[in-house]
XYZ file of C-alpha atoms in Angstrom:
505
model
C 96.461 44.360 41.432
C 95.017 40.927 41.809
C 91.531 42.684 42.042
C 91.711 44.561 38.977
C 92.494 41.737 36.871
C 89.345 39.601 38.740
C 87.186 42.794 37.637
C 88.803 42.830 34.140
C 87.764 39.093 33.680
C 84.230 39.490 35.012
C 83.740 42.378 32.211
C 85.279 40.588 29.547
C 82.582 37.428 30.213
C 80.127 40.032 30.245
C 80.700 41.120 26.941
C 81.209 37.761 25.562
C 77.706 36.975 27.110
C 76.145 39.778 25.139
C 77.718 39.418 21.889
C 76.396 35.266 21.965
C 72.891 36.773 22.604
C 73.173 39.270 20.433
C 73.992 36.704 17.391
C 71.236 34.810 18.693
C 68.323 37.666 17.776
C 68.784 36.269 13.648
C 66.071 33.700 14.584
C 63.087 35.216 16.795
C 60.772 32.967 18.422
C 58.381 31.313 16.442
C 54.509 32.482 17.001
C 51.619 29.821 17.942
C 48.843 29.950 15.021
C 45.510 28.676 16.151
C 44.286 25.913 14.773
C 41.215 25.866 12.017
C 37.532 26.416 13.703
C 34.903 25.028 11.780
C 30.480 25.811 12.383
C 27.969 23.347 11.076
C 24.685 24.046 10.128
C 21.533 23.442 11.881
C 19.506 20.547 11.231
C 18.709 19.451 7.845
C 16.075 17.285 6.641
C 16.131 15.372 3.062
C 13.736 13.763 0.817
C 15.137 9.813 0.144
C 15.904 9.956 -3.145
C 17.385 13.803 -3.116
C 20.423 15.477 -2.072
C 21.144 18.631 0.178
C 23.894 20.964 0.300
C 25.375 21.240 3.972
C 27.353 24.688 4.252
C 29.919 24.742 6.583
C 31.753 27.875 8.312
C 35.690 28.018 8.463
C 38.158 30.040 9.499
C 41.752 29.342 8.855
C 44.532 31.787 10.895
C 47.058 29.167 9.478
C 45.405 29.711 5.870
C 43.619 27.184 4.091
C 44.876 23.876 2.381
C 42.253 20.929 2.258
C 38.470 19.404 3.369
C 37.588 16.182 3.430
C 33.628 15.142 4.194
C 32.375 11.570 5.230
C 29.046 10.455 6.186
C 27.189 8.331 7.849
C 23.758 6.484 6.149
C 24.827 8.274 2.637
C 27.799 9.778 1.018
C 29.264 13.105 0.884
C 31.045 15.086 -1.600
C 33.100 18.508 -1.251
C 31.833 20.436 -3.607
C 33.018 24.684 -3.380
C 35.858 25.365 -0.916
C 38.017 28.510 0.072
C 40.812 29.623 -1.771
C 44.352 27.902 -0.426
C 45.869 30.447 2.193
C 42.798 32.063 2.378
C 41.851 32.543 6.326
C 37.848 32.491 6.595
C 35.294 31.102 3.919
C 32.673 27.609 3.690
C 32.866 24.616 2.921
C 29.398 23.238 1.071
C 29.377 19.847 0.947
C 26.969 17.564 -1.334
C 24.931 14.883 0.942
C 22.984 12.061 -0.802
C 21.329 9.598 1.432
C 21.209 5.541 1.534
C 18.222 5.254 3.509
C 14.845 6.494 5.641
C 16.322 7.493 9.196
C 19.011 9.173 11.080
C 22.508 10.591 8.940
C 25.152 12.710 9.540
C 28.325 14.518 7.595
C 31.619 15.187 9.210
C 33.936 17.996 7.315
C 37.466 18.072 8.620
C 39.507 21.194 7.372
C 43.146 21.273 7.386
C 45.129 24.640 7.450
C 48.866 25.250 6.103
C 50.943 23.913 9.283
C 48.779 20.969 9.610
C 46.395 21.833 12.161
C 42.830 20.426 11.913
C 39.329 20.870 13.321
C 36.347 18.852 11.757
C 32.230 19.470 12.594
C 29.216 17.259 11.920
C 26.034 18.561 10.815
C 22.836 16.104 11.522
C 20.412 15.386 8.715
C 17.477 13.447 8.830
C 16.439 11.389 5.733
C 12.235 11.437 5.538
C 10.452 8.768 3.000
C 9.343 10.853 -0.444
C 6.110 12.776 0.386
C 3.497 10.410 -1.862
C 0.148 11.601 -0.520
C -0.853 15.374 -1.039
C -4.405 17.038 0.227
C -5.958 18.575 -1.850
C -8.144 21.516 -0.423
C -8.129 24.359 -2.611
C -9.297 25.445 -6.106
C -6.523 24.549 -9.003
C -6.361 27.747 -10.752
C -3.107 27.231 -12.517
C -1.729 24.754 -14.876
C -0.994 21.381 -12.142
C 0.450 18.122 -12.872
C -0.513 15.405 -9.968
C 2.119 12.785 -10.533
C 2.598 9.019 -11.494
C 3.423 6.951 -7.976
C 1.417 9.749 -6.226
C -2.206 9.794 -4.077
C -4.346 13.109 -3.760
C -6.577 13.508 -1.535
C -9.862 15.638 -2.153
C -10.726 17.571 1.074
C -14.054 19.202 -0.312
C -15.480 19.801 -3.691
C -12.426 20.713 -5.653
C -12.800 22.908 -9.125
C -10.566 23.162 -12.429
C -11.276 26.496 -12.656
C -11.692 28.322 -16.433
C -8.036 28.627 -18.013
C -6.338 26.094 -15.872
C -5.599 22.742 -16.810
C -5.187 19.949 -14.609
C -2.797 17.013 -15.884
C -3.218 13.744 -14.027
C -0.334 11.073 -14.742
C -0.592 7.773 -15.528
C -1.233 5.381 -11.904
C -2.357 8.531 -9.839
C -5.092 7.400 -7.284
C -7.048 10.466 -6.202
C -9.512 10.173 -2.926
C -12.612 11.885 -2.177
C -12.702 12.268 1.609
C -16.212 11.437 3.627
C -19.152 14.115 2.962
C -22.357 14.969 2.146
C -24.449 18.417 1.616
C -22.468 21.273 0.329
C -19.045 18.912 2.315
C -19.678 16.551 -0.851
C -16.528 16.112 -2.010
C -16.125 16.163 -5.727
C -13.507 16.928 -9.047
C -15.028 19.655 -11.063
C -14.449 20.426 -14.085
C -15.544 23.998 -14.771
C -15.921 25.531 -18.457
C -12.988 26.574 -20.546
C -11.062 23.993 -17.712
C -9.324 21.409 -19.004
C -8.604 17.858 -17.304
C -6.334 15.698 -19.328
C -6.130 12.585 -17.075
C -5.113 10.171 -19.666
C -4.176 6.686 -18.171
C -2.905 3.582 -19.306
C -4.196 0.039 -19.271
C -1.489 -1.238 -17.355
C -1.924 2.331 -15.528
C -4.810 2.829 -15.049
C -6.253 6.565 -12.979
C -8.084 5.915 -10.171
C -10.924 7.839 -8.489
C -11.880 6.603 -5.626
C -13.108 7.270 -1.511
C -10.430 8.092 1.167
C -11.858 4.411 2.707
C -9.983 2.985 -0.045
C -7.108 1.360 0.603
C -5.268 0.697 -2.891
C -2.462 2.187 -3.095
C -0.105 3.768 -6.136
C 2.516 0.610 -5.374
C -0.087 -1.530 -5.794
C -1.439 -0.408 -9.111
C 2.505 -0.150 -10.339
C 2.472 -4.055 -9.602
C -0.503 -4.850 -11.730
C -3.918 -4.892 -9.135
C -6.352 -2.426 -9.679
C -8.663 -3.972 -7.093
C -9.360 -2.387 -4.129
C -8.266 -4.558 -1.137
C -11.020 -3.612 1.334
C -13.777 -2.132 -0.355
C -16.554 -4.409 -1.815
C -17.715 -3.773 -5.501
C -21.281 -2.766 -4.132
C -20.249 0.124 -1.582
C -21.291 3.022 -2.720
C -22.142 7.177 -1.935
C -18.790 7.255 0.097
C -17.938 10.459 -2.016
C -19.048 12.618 -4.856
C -17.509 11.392 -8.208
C -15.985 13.732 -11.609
C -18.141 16.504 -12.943
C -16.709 17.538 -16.630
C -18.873 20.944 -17.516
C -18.294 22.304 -20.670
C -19.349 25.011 -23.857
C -21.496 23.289 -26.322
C -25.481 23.589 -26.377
C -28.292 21.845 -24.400
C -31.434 22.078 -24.708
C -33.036 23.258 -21.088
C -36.119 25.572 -20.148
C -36.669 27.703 -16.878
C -40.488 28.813 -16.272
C -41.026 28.312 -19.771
C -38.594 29.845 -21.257
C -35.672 28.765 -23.104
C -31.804 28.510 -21.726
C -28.526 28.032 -22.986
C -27.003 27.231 -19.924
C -27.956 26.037 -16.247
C -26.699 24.690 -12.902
C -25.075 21.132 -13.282
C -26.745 18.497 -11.265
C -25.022 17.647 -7.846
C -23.561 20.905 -7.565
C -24.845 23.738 -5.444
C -26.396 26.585 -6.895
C -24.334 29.089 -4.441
C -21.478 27.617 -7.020
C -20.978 29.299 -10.070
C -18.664 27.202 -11.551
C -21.603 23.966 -11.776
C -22.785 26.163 -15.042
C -22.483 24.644 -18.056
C -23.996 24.579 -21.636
C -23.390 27.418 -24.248
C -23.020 27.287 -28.487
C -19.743 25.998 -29.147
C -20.878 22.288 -29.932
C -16.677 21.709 -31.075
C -15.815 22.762 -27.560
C -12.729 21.122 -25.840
C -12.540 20.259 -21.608
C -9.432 17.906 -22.436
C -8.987 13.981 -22.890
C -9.954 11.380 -20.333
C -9.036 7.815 -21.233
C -8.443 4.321 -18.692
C -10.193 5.791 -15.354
C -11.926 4.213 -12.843
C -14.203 5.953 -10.509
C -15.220 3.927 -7.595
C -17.456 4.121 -4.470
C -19.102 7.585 -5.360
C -22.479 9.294 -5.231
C -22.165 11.364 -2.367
C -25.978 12.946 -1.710
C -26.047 16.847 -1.786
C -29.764 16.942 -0.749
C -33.230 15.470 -1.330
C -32.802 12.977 -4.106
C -30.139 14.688 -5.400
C -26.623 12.871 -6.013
C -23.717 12.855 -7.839
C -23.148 10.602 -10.725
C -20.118 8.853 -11.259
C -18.896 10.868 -14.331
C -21.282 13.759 -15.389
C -20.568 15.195 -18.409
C -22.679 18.728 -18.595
C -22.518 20.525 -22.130
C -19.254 18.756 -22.880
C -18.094 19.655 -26.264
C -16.574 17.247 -29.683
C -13.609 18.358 -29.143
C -13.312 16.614 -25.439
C -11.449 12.854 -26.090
C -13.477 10.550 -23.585
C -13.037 6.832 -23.602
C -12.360 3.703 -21.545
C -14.103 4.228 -18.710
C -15.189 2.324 -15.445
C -17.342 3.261 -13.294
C -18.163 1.209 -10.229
C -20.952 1.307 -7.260
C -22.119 4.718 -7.844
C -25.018 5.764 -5.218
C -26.469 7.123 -8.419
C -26.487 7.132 -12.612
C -22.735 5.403 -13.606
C -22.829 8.051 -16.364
C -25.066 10.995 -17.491
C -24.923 13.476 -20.174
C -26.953 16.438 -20.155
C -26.685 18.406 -23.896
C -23.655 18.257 -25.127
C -21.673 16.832 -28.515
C -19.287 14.650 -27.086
C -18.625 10.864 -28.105
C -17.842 8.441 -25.515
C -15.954 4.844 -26.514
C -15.411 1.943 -24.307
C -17.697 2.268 -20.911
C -18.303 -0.164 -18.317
C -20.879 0.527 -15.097
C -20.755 -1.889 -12.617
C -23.475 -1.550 -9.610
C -24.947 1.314 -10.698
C -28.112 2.437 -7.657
C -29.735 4.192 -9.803
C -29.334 4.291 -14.110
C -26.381 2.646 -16.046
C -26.720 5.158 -18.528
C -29.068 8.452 -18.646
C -29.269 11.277 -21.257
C -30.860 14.344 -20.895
C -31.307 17.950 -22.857
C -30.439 16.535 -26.469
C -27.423 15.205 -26.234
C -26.069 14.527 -29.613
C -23.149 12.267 -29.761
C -22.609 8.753 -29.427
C -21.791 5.658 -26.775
C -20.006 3.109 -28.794
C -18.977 0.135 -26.809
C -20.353 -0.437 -23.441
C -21.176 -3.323 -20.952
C -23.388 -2.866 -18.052
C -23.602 -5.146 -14.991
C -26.315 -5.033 -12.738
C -28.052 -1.618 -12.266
C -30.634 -1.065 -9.698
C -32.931 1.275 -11.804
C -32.730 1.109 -15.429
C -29.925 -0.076 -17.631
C -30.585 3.336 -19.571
C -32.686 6.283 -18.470
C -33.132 8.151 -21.900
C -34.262 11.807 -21.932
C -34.686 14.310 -24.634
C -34.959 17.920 -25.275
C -36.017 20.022 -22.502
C -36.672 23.217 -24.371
C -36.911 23.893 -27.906
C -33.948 23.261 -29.313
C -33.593 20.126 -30.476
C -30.066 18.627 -31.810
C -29.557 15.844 -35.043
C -30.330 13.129 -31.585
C -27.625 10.836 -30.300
C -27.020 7.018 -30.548
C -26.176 4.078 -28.459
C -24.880 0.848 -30.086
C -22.965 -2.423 -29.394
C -23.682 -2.851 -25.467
C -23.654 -6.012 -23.204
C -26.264 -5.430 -20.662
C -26.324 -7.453 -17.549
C -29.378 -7.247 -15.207
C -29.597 -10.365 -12.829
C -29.009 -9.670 -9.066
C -30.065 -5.494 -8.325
C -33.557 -6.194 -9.909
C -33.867 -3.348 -12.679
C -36.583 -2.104 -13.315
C -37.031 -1.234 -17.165
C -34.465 -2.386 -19.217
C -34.888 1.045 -21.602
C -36.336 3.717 -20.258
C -37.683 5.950 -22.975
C -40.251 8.420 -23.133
C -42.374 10.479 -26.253
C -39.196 13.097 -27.028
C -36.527 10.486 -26.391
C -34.112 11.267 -29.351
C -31.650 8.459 -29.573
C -30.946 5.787 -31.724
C -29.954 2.046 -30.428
C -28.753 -0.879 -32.238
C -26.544 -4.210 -31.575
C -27.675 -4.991 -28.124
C -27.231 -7.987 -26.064
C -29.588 -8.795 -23.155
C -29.077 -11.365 -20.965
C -29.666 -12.513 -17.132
C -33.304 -11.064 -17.133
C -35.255 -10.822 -14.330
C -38.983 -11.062 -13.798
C -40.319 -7.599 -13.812
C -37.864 -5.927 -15.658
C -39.190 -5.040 -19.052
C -38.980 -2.257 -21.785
C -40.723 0.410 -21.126
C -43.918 1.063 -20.954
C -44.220 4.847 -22.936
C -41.764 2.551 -25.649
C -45.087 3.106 -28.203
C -45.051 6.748 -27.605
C -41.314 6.945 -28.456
C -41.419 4.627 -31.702
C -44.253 6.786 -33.353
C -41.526 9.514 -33.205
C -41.427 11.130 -36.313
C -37.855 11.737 -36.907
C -36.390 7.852 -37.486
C -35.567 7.301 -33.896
C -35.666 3.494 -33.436
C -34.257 0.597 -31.705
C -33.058 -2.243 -33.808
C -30.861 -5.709 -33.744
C -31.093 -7.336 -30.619
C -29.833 -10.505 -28.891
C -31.446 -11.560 -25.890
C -31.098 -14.885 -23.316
C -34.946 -15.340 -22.699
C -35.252 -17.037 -19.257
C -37.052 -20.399 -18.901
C -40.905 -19.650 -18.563
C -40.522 -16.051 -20.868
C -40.997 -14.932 -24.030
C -39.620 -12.173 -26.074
C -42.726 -10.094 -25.217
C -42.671 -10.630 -21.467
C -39.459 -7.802 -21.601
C -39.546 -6.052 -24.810
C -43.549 -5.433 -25.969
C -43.625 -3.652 -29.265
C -40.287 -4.584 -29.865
C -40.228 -8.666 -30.540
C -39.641 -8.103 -34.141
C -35.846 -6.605 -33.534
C -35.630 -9.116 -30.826
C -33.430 -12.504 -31.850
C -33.547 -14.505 -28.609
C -30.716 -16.596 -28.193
C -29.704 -19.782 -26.025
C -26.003 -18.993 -24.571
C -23.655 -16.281 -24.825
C -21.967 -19.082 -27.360
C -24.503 -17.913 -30.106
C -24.054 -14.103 -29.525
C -23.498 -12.374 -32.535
C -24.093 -8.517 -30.935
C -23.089 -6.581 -28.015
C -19.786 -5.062 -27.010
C -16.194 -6.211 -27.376
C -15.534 -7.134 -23.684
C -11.636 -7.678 -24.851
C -10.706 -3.843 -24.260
C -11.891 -3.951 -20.793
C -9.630 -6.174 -19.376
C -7.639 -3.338 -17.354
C -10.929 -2.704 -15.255
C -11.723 -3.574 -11.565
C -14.591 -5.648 -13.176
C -12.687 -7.852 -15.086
C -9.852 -8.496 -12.908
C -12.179 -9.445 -9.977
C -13.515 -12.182 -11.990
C -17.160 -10.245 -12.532
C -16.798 -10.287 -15.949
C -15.297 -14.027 -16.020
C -17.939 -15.408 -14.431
C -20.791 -13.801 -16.379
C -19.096 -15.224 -19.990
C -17.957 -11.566 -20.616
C -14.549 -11.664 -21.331
């Protein structure tokens, strides 16, 4: 009896037992979510002065609620997320940078529940590229850019229906060559190079030796800060070819165009000359082109700026050139006018002219050419154009020893007037065909002239035939003629102190 009540009890606890767990199944056991996993992206590099975008991979069992990016050496900004809830996506985050160097981003990503996981993603921050080599033919439209330096790894051509745009402050570097290596700009026909600087900004063409830099020439110093003004043939120089005629003759027989001087004749693109004398290769104005002259063979160099059949419709002015192995400037044919030039240790000409050129050089001063102050040439074949003209130019001669002061010969077609000569040399006169060239019969002359006649000289002793257009002069006080020396005052010349010291300022 006892027993069966003992059994009765154990069944009823039992039960009991089974109905408490059985009210506990209304609230199951809860299931572990994993927390968020998050992939950064491989290493990232970033121009100072840019951002990137840094994408991140997530995913989110608990579902997503929130990111939050910071950074090291720069700041960083969330910038496309997931939906909330949803459970895989990216993150991209926005990185700007402070400084050159080493950065990194950190995204943390928090799900639903809470949970977080965060990832960093290293960036390296590189200084703005600044110096680009140049090494092949510009055959599209190209802007090289103000606070930039490009560097010229050969002869480098404009090619026809391209234009090359060069900003305001550019410096652009011929590297070391000679021989078909000479490195060069070229301009070929129907190219266009509108490099149109500034006087505060100027363009500068120079050798890789160089040293100046775009910072410096931002600050105000066009100087070069390790190259003397008298180094010269280091590289080629600017070769501007264009459409308008010239007057050239091969075996006998006239041509309307021919291979550019200084150029190869394997290259096709040193042609120049043909009959539109309106023709257009762009507008040049405030350049300096330094150090050139680069020899291509047996007495054969490159001018500083050669200007080849270059048409009216081509804006040139305000030009220096400076220690050029050969001419500072030389036209051959051509219409197009030139304002505002300045050659500074020329080794060879100042100035030369060639194949009836026929437009004018209006404001010039010349310091100290080796050869001639001007070389001036006329027709080569049978055309012959209306003849071109010279006028109000400061020549300086003292200290290379030129030889003539104007070269001219018996088909010389150019006209000179307001002329100022002074720090003559013994042995440099006018020259000596300067008869044969004034009986010209189409009004060709040289008139008003202002010249310094050294102690010991007369008038004759440098210009014979001429002494009657000849006003000598006892300082640069009395001048009257010349050039107006005031618009050169952005040139390497004049902040040097050349031009200070001469009087010509």
């Amino acid at each position: 009896m006892n027993l069966s009540y003992y059994l009765k009890g154990i069944l009823i606890s039992v039960l009991l037992l089974g109905f408490i767990a059985s009210c506990g199944d209304d609230n199951p056991a809860e299931v572990d979510v994993n927390p968020p996993s998050l992939t950064a992206p491989g290493a990232q590099e970033v121009v100072l002065g840019n951002s990137v975008t840094l994408s991140f991979s997530v995913t989110i069992s608990g579902g997503y609620a929130s990111a939050q990016a910071s950074a090291q050496n720069g700041s960083a900004n969330v910038t496309t997320e997931p939906a909330s809830g949803a459970t895989s996506g990216a993150v991209e985050v926005e990185f700007t940078p402070n400084s050159v160097g080493a950065a990194s981003v950190t995204l943390t990503v928090t799900d639903s529940d809470g949970q977080t996981d965060d990832a960093t993603a290293v960036v390296t921050v590189v200084a703005e590229q600044t110096v680009f080599q140049v090494t092949e033919n510009i055959s599209s439209n190209t802007t090289w850019e103000t606070g930039n330096t490009y560097i010229l790894g050969g002869r480098i051509t404009v090619l026809a229906g391209a234009t090359l745009t060069i900003e305001p402050g550019v410096i652009v570097k011929g590297e070391a060559g000679t021989g078909a290596n000479a490195t060069a700009l070229l301009i070929a026909r129907d190219g266009t190079l509108n490099a149109n600087g500034e006087a505060n900004a100027p363009i500068i063409f120079t050798s890789f030796a160089d040293e100046i830099t775009p910072e410096q020439v931002a600050a105000g110093d066009f100087t070069s800060p390790n190259l003397d003004p008298d180094i010269s043939g280091l590289w080629g120089g600017v070769l501007i070819l264009g459409n308008a005629p010239i007057s050239a003759s091969s075996e006998g027989s006239d041509i309307t165009e021919t291979q550019i001087e200084g150029i190869p004749t394997s290259d096709s693109n040193g042609l120049y000359g043909g009959n539109d004398p309106s023709d257009s290769s762009g507008s040049i104005t405030h350049i300096s082109i330094r150090h050139g002259g680069a020899n291509i063979g047996e007495g054969n160099e490159i001018n500083g700026l050669t200007l080849g059949g270059v048409g009216s419709g081509t804006n040139i002015q305000n030009v220096e050139v400076v220690a050029n192995q050969d001419d500072g400037i030389e036209w051959f044919g051509g219409t197009v006018d030139v304002t505002n030039v300045l050659v500074w240790n020329s080794f060879d000409d100042a100035i030369d002219t060639d194949q009836a050129w026929a437009g004018t050089l209006d404001n010039a001063v010349i310091v100290s050419p080796e050869d001639s102050a001007f070389e001036l040439d006329g027709p080569e074949g049978s055309f012959t154009s209306t003849g071109h003209t010279i006028q109000n130019a400061t020549i300086y001669l003292q200290g290379n020893g030129a030889e003539e002061l104007i070269d001219v010969d018996d088909n010389t077609d150019v006209s000179m007037n307001n002329l100022l000569f002074f720090g003559l040399d013994e042995g440099g006169s006018l020259s000596s065909d300067y008869p044969d060239y004034a009986a010209n019969p189409d009004g060709y002359a040289i008139t008003s002239i202002e010249a310094i006649i050294p102690a010991g000289f007369t008038v004759t002793d440098f210009f014979p035939g001429l002494e009657s257009e000849v006003t000598e002069i006892a300082d640069l006080n009395a001048a009257t003629l010349g050039a107006d020396a005031s618009v050169f005052g952005w040139t390497w010349a004049s902040q040097s102190g050349a031009l200070g010291s001469l009087g010509v300022e």
